[in-house]
Coordinates of C-alpha atoms and ligand atoms in Angstrom, one line a residue:
X1 CA 17.8 14.3 92.2
X2 CA 17.1 16.8 89.4
X3 CA 16.7 20.4 90.1
X4 CA 13.0 21.7 89.3
X5 CA 15.2 23.8 86.6
X6 CA 15.8 20.6 84.4
X7 CA 12.5 18.7 85.2
X8 CA 11.4 22.0 84.0
X9 CA 13.1 21.9 81.2
X10 CA 12.7 19.9 77.2
X11 CA 15.4 18.8 75.6
X12 CA 16.3 19.6 72.2
X13 CA 14.8 17.1 69.5
X14 CA 16.6 18.1 66.7
X15 CA 19.6 17.2 68.6
X16 CA 18.8 14.4 69.9
X17 CA 17.9 13.5 65.8
X18 CA 21.5 14.3 65.4
X19 CA 22.3 11.7 67.8
X20 CA 20.2 8.8 66.0
X21 CA 21.0 9.5 62.7
X22 CA 25.2 8.9 63.9
X23 CA 24.1 5.7 65.2
X24 CA 22.8 4.6 62.7
X25 CA 24.9 6.0 59.8
X26 CA 28.2 3.8 62.7
X27 CA 25.7 1.1 62.1
X28 CA 26.8 1.2 58.6
X29 CA 22.7 2.4 57.3
X30 CA 22.7 5.0 54.8
X31 CA 20.2 7.3 56.0
X32 CA 19.3 10.4 54.5
X33 CA 19.9 13.8 57.1
X34 CA 17.6 16.1 55.6
X35 CA 17.7 17.3 59.5
X36 CA 20.5 19.2 60.4
X37 CA 20.3 22.6 60.6
X38 CA 24.0 23.1 59.5
X39 CA 25.6 23.8 56.0
X40 CA 26.8 21.0 54.3
X41 CA 29.9 23.8 53.1
X42 CA 33.1 24.1 54.1
X43 CA 34.4 26.8 56.3
X44 CA 36.0 28.9 53.8
X45 CA 39.8 28.4 53.8
X46 CA 40.7 32.1 54.9
X47 CA 38.5 31.6 57.3
X48 CA 40.7 28.6 58.4
X49 CA 44.2 30.5 57.7
X50 CA 43.1 33.1 59.5
X51 CA 42.4 31.2 62.5
X52 CA 45.8 29.0 62.4
X53 CA 47.6 32.4 61.4
X54 CA 45.9 33.7 64.8
X55 CA 46.7 30.7 67.4
X56 CA 50.6 31.0 65.4
X57 CA 50.6 34.4 66.5
X58 CA 50.4 33.3 70.2
X59 CA 46.6 35.0 70.3
X60 CA 45.7 32.1 72.2
X61 CA 45.3 34.0 75.4
X62 CA 42.2 35.3 77.5
X63 CA 40.6 38.9 75.8
X64 CA 38.6 41.0 77.5
X65 CA 34.2 39.0 78.0
X66 CA 32.6 41.2 75.5
X67 CA 35.6 40.3 72.4
X68 CA 38.4 41.8 70.7
X69 CA 37.8 45.2 69.8
X70 CA 39.1 44.3 65.7
X71 CA 35.8 42.2 66.0
X72 CA 33.7 44.3 68.1
X73 CA 34.6 47.2 64.8
X74 CA 34.7 44.5 61.8
X75 CA 30.6 43.4 63.4
X76 CA 30.2 47.7 64.2
X77 CA 31.1 47.9 60.1
X78 CA 28.4 45.3 59.4
X79 CA 25.7 46.0 60.8
X80 CA 26.4 50.0 59.2
X81 CA 26.9 48.9 55.7
X82 CA 24.2 44.8 55.7
X83 CA 22.0 46.6 57.7
X84 CA 22.3 50.7 57.7
X85 CA 22.3 50.4 61.9
X86 CA 24.6 52.5 63.9
X87 CA 26.3 50.7 67.0
X88 CA 29.4 52.0 69.2
X89 CA 31.4 48.8 69.9
X90 CA 30.6 48.6 73.3
X91 CA 26.8 47.9 72.4
X92 CA 28.6 44.7 70.9
X93 CA 29.5 41.6 73.0
X94 CA 30.8 38.9 71.1
X95 CA 29.9 34.6 72.3
X96 CA 30.0 31.2 71.9
X97 CA 27.2 31.5 69.2
X98 CA 24.1 33.0 68.6
X99 CA 23.1 30.9 70.7
X100 CA 25.0 31.9 73.8
X101 CA 24.2 35.3 72.4
X102 CA 20.3 35.0 72.9
X103 CA 21.1 33.1 76.4
X104 CA 23.0 36.4 77.7
X105 CA 19.7 38.3 75.6
X106 CA 17.1 36.7 78.0
X107 CA 19.3 36.6 81.0
X108 CA 20.3 40.0 81.3
X109 CA 16.6 41.6 80.7
X110 CA 14.0 38.9 81.5
X111 CA 12.7 38.9 85.1
X112 CA 11.3 35.2 87.4
X113 CA 7.2 36.0 85.7
X114 CA 8.0 38.3 83.5
X115 CA 6.1 37.1 80.3
X116 CA 8.3 36.1 76.5
X117 CA 5.5 36.2 73.1
X118 CA 6.7 33.8 71.0
X119 CA 5.5 33.7 67.6
X120 CA 5.4 30.2 66.1
X121 CA 6.6 28.0 64.8
X122 CA 9.5 28.9 66.2
X123 CA 13.2 27.3 66.3
X124 CA 12.7 24.7 69.2
X125 CA 15.2 26.6 72.2
X126 CA 13.5 29.7 72.2
X127 CA 10.7 28.2 74.8
X128 CA 13.6 26.5 76.8
X129 CA 15.5 29.7 76.6
X130 CA 12.9 32.0 78.9
X131 CA 11.8 28.4 80.5
X132 CA 15.4 28.5 82.2
X133 CA 16.1 32.2 82.9
X134 CA 12.1 31.4 84.2
X135 CA 10.6 33.4 82.1
X136 CA 6.9 32.7 81.0
X137 CA 7.2 31.7 77.0
X138 CA 3.8 33.4 75.5
X139 CA 3.6 31.3 72.2
X140 CA 0.7 33.1 69.8
X141 CA 0.3 32.1 66.0
X142 CA 1.5 32.8 63.0
X143 CA -0.6 33.9 59.6
X144 CA -1.7 30.5 58.2
X145 CA 0.4 28.8 54.9
X146 CA 2.8 31.8 55.0
X147 CA 3.9 31.7 58.2
X148 CA 4.0 35.9 58.5
X149 CA 3.1 37.8 61.4
X150 CA 0.3 38.0 62.5
X151 CA 0.7 41.3 63.8
X152 CA -3.3 41.3 65.7
X153 CA -2.2 37.7 68.1
X154 CA 1.4 39.6 69.4
X155 CA -0.7 42.9 69.9
X156 CA -3.5 40.8 71.5
X157 CA -1.0 38.5 73.7
X158 CA 0.5 41.8 75.7
X159 CA 0.3 42.4 78.5
X160 CA 2.2 44.3 81.1
X161 CA 4.4 41.5 82.2
X162 CA 5.5 41.5 78.6
X163 CA 9.2 42.3 79.0
X164 CA 10.4 40.4 75.0
X165 CA 9.4 39.6 71.7
X166 CA 11.7 37.0 70.4
X167 CA 11.9 36.8 66.4
X168 CA 13.9 35.1 64.1
X169 CA 13.7 35.8 60.2
X170 CA 14.3 34.8 57.7
X171 CA 13.2 32.0 59.8
X172 CA 13.7 28.3 61.3
X173 CA 12.0 25.9 60.7
X174 CA 9.7 28.0 57.9
X175 CA 11.9 29.7 56.2
X176 CA 9.1 32.5 55.8
X177 CA 11.4 36.1 55.9
X178 CA 9.0 39.0 57.8
X179 CA 7.7 42.0 55.9
X180 CA 8.9 45.9 57.0
X181 CA 5.7 46.8 57.6
X182 CA 5.4 44.3 60.0
X183 CA 8.4 44.3 62.2
X184 CA 8.0 48.6 61.8
X185 CA 4.6 47.4 64.0
X186 CA 6.2 45.4 65.7
X187 CA 9.1 48.2 66.6
X188 CA 5.9 50.6 67.4
X189 CA 4.6 47.6 69.6
X190 CA 7.6 47.8 71.6
X191 CA 8.5 51.2 72.3
X192 CA 5.3 51.7 73.4
X193 CA 4.4 49.7 75.7
X194 CA 8.4 48.7 76.9
X195 CA 8.9 46.3 75.9
X196 CA 12.2 44.4 73.7
X197 CA 12.9 42.5 70.4
X198 CA 14.8 40.0 70.4
X199 CA 15.6 39.7 66.9
X200 CA 17.1 36.7 65.0
X201 CA 18.7 37.2 62.2
X202 CA 21.2 34.4 61.9
X203 CA 19.8 33.5 58.5
X204 CA 20.2 37.0 57.1
X205 CA 22.6 36.0 54.7
X206 CA 20.2 33.1 52.7
X207 CA 17.3 35.0 51.4
X208 CA 16.6 34.0 47.3
X209 CA 14.0 35.1 45.6
X210 CA 12.6 38.9 45.8
X211 CA 12.3 39.3 49.9
X212 CA 14.2 41.6 51.4
X213 CA 16.7 41.4 55.0
X214 CA 15.1 43.8 57.4
X215 CA 17.2 44.1 60.7
X216 CA 14.3 45.3 63.0
X217 CA 16.6 48.0 65.4
X218 CA 17.3 49.7 61.5
X219 CA 13.2 51.2 61.5
X220 CA 13.4 54.6 64.3
X221 CA 15.4 55.5 67.1
X222 CA 13.7 53.9 69.6
X223 CA 12.8 50.8 67.7
X224 CA 16.6 50.9 67.8
X225 CA 16.5 51.6 71.7
X226 CA 14.2 48.0 72.4
X227 CA 15.8 46.2 70.3
X228 CA 19.1 43.3 71.0
X229 CA 19.9 42.5 68.1
X230 CA 21.3 38.8 67.4
X231 CA 23.4 37.1 64.7
X232 CA 26.7 35.3 64.4
X233 CA 29.3 33.1 61.9
X234 CA 27.6 29.3 61.7
X235 CA 24.6 29.7 58.7
X236 CA 26.7 32.8 56.8
X237 CA 29.8 31.3 56.5
X238 CA 29.7 27.2 57.9
X239 CA 31.4 27.8 61.1
X240 CA 28.8 26.3 62.6
X241 CA 31.5 24.3 65.2
X242 CA 33.3 27.5 65.8
X243 CA 30.3 28.8 67.9
X244 CA 30.7 32.7 67.2
X245 CA 27.8 34.8 67.5
X246 CA 27.3 38.4 68.9
X247 CA 24.8 40.6 70.2
X248 CA 23.8 44.4 69.5
X249 CA 22.3 46.1 71.6
X250 CA 21.6 49.2 74.0
X251 CA 24.6 50.1 75.6
X252 CA 22.9 49.5 78.7
X253 CA 21.6 45.8 78.0
X254 CA 25.2 45.2 76.1
X255 CA 26.9 46.1 79.9
X256 CA 24.4 43.7 81.1
X257 CA 25.1 40.9 78.5
X258 CA 29.0 40.9 79.6
X259 CA 28.2 40.2 83.4
X260 CA 26.6 37.7 82.5
X261 CA 28.6 36.6 80.2
X262 CA 32.3 37.2 83.0
X263 CA 30.8 34.9 85.3
X264 CA 30.1 31.7 82.4
X265 CA 31.9 31.6 79.9
X266 CA 33.9 34.6 79.2
X267 CA 35.1 35.3 76.2
X268 CA 34.3 33.1 73.4
X269 CA 37.2 31.3 72.0
X270 CA 40.4 34.1 71.3
X271 CA 41.4 32.4 68.2
X272 CA 38.3 31.8 66.4
X273 CA 37.3 35.9 66.7
X274 CA 40.2 36.7 64.4
X275 CA 38.5 34.4 62.0
X276 CA 35.5 36.1 62.5
X277 CA 37.4 38.6 61.6
X278 CA 38.5 37.7 58.6
X279 CA 34.5 36.2 57.6
X280 CA 33.6 39.5 58.2
X281 CA 36.2 41.6 56.5
X282 CA 37.6 39.4 53.8
X283 CA 36.1 38.2 50.0
X284 CA 31.8 37.4 50.5
X285 CA 31.7 35.3 47.5
X286 CA 31.4 32.1 49.2
X287 CA 28.3 33.1 50.3
X288 CA 26.5 33.8 46.8
X289 CA 27.9 29.8 46.0
X290 CA 26.6 28.5 48.7
X291 CA 23.1 30.5 47.7
X292 CA 23.3 29.9 44.6
X293 CA 22.6 25.5 45.7
X294 CA 21.0 25.8 48.3
X295 CA 18.1 27.9 45.8
X296 CA 18.1 25.1 43.6
X297 CA 17.9 22.8 45.8
X298 CA 14.5 24.6 47.6
X299 CA 12.8 25.3 44.1
X300 CA 13.3 21.5 43.7
X301 CA 12.4 20.4 46.8
X302 CA 9.2 22.5 47.2
X303 CA 7.8 21.4 44.0
X304 CA 8.8 17.7 44.4
X305 CA 6.3 17.6 47.6
X306 CA 3.9 19.3 46.7
X307 CA 3.6 16.3 44.0
X308 CA 3.7 13.5 46.8
X309 CA -0.5 13.3 47.5
X310 CA -1.3 14.8 51.1
X311 CA 1.1 17.1 51.4
X312 CA 0.9 20.7 51.3
X313 CA 4.3 22.5 51.1
X314 CA 4.1 26.5 51.1
X315 CA 7.3 28.1 49.3
X316 CA 9.3 30.3 51.5
X317 CA 12.2 32.7 50.7
X318 CA 15.2 32.3 53.7
X319 CA 17.0 30.2 55.5
X320 CA 17.1 26.3 54.3
X321 CA 13.9 24.7 55.5
X322 CA 10.5 24.2 54.2
X323 CA 7.4 23.2 56.6
X324 CA 5.0 21.0 54.6
X325 CA 1.7 20.5 56.5
X326 CA 1.7 16.2 56.5
X327 CA -1.0 16.1 58.9
X328 CA -3.4 14.1 56.4
X329 CA -1.1 11.1 56.8
X330 CA -2.2 11.0 60.6
X331 CA -4.2 8.2 61.6
X332 CA -3.0 6.0 58.3
X333 CA -1.0 2.5 59.1
X334 CA 2.4 1.3 58.3
X335 CA 2.0 -2.0 56.4
X336 CA 2.8 -3.2 59.7
X337 CA 0.1 -2.3 61.2
X338 CA 1.2 0.6 63.6
X339 CA -0.3 3.4 64.1
X340 CA 0.8 7.0 62.8
X341 CA -0.7 9.1 65.4
X342 CA 1.7 12.7 65.1
X343 CA 4.0 14.3 63.7
X344 CA 7.0 11.8 65.8
X345 CA 5.1 9.2 63.6
X346 CA 5.5 10.1 60.9
X347 CA 9.2 11.2 61.5
X348 CA 9.5 7.7 63.0
X349 CA 8.4 5.6 60.1
X350 CA 10.5 7.4 57.3
X351 CA 13.2 7.4 59.6
X352 CA 12.5 3.4 60.0
X353 CA 11.0 2.9 56.6
X354 CA 12.7 4.7 54.1
X355 CA 15.6 5.9 56.0
X356 CA 15.0 9.8 55.5
X357 CA 15.3 12.1 58.7
X358 CA 13.5 14.7 59.0
X359 CA 12.0 16.6 62.4
X360 CA 8.8 16.5 63.7
X361 CA 6.8 19.7 63.5
X362 CA 5.9 19.4 67.3
X363 CA 9.3 20.3 67.9
X364 CA 9.0 23.2 66.9
X365 CA 4.9 24.2 68.2
X366 CA 4.0 23.1 65.1
X367 CA 2.2 19.7 64.8
X368 CA 0.8 19.7 61.6
X369 CA 4.3 19.2 59.7
X370 CA 7.4 18.3 59.6
X371 CA 11.1 20.7 58.7
X372 CA 13.0 19.3 55.8
X373 CA 16.4 21.0 55.8
X374 CA 17.7 21.5 52.5
X375 CA 21.3 21.0 54.0
X376 CA 22.6 18.4 52.1
X377 CA 23.5 17.5 47.8
X378 CA 21.0 17.9 45.3
X379 CA 21.3 14.4 44.5
X380 CA 20.8 13.1 48.0
X381 CA 17.3 15.5 48.6
X382 CA 16.0 13.9 45.5
X383 CA 16.7 10.5 46.5
X384 CA 14.8 11.1 49.8
X385 CA 12.2 12.3 48.0
X386 CA 12.3 8.8 45.9
X387 CA 12.2 7.3 49.0
X388 CA 9.7 9.3 50.8
X389 CA 7.0 8.4 47.8
X390 CA 7.7 5.3 48.3
X391 CA 7.5 4.8 52.1
X392 CA 3.8 6.9 51.8
X393 CA 2.5 4.7 49.3
X394 CA 3.0 2.0 51.5
X395 CA 0.9 3.3 54.2
X396 CA -3.1 2.0 54.8
Ligands
PLP401 C1 17.4 30.5 64.5 C2 18.3 30.3 65.3 N1 19.1 30.8 66.2 C3 20.0 30.6 66.4 C4 20.6 29.5 66.3 C5 22.1 29.3 67.2 O1 23.4 29.4 66.0 P1 24.9 29.4 66.4 O2 25.6 28.5 65.7 O3 25.9 30.5 66.3 O4 25.0 29.0 67.7 C6 20.5 28.6 65.1 C7 21.0 27.1 64.6 O5 20.7 26.4 64.5 C8 19.3 29.0 64.7 O6 18.3 27.9 63.4

């Protein structure tokens, strides 16, 4: 018997696809994965060493639910230095990944029936997190082509029940980086209508080209009081498996977050938090090296995708994703006569015929597109493009 909560939920398409790709690999099939939302780099050695040291020193016990003071202070210093926004360690809640921080934030501020506006395309988990909290996700369009925030659409979606807007900049799945102007406008709306901006900034360090990351909380003292900043270590420091993230919020929200986490997971792993201190306080050159590789792949992939007939791919300046429109292939038939009806059909066909894994846009509320993650080597990306071109040319 399943709870209504579970019946309302859609399983994570990205995690399911990851499982399928792993199964195919296990069968000896050479699948090129352009689906994974994680950097293909190792965690820097200094971070690994800090963790080992912490374990050897016996830092293996429970600690305060919201995190060790050393990490919370390091996070405050980072937020001030990188984002120009001042927090006290009491306002920092360290969690088991940014995903838990997002969950905590929604559970802390959203009542059953409250509305949470989510610009789409959006990360797969946002809608489900809101639904699990018994809130109502209200999806609004972004600007076609650029995926920038459509401020008019957001404004029109605001009702007395609006409790929060969940944003992600730089964005998964589109790679869009939101402008200061749009974030300021959003902040003004949050203040005027008294809702929170839940600002997911996990891809902050991965911006290419001229765009600049702006943290919504930095825009004014009033906007700061209406913003919950979520960030983590997975993407910037290639630490996906370590499960470390955090939220920075107004004090009362931080207290609520601590209550939620105190009854769920308690503190995130103590020695991993020491690794987090090293990530923030130690050398940062690994980020620049990783970014350089991502940028090369991005430049190649945008051009290569746009050369394939029927694919339109806007350039994007952040994260490690591209979201081309592939809808001109819908209604075509595969060589064995199957209809490609939608983004799921398109991705299934490429997985079967080209052994390339990409994620259907429908999973991100963007049915005309698919998501490419360039979190694989340039050689593999080039090989994937060649396979895709061949497979698409065989469609009728
Ligand atoms: C937009 C976005 N937010 C949050 C997360 C979760 O990050 P973490 O690994 O810190 O839980 C991800 C991971 O893919 C993401 O893409």
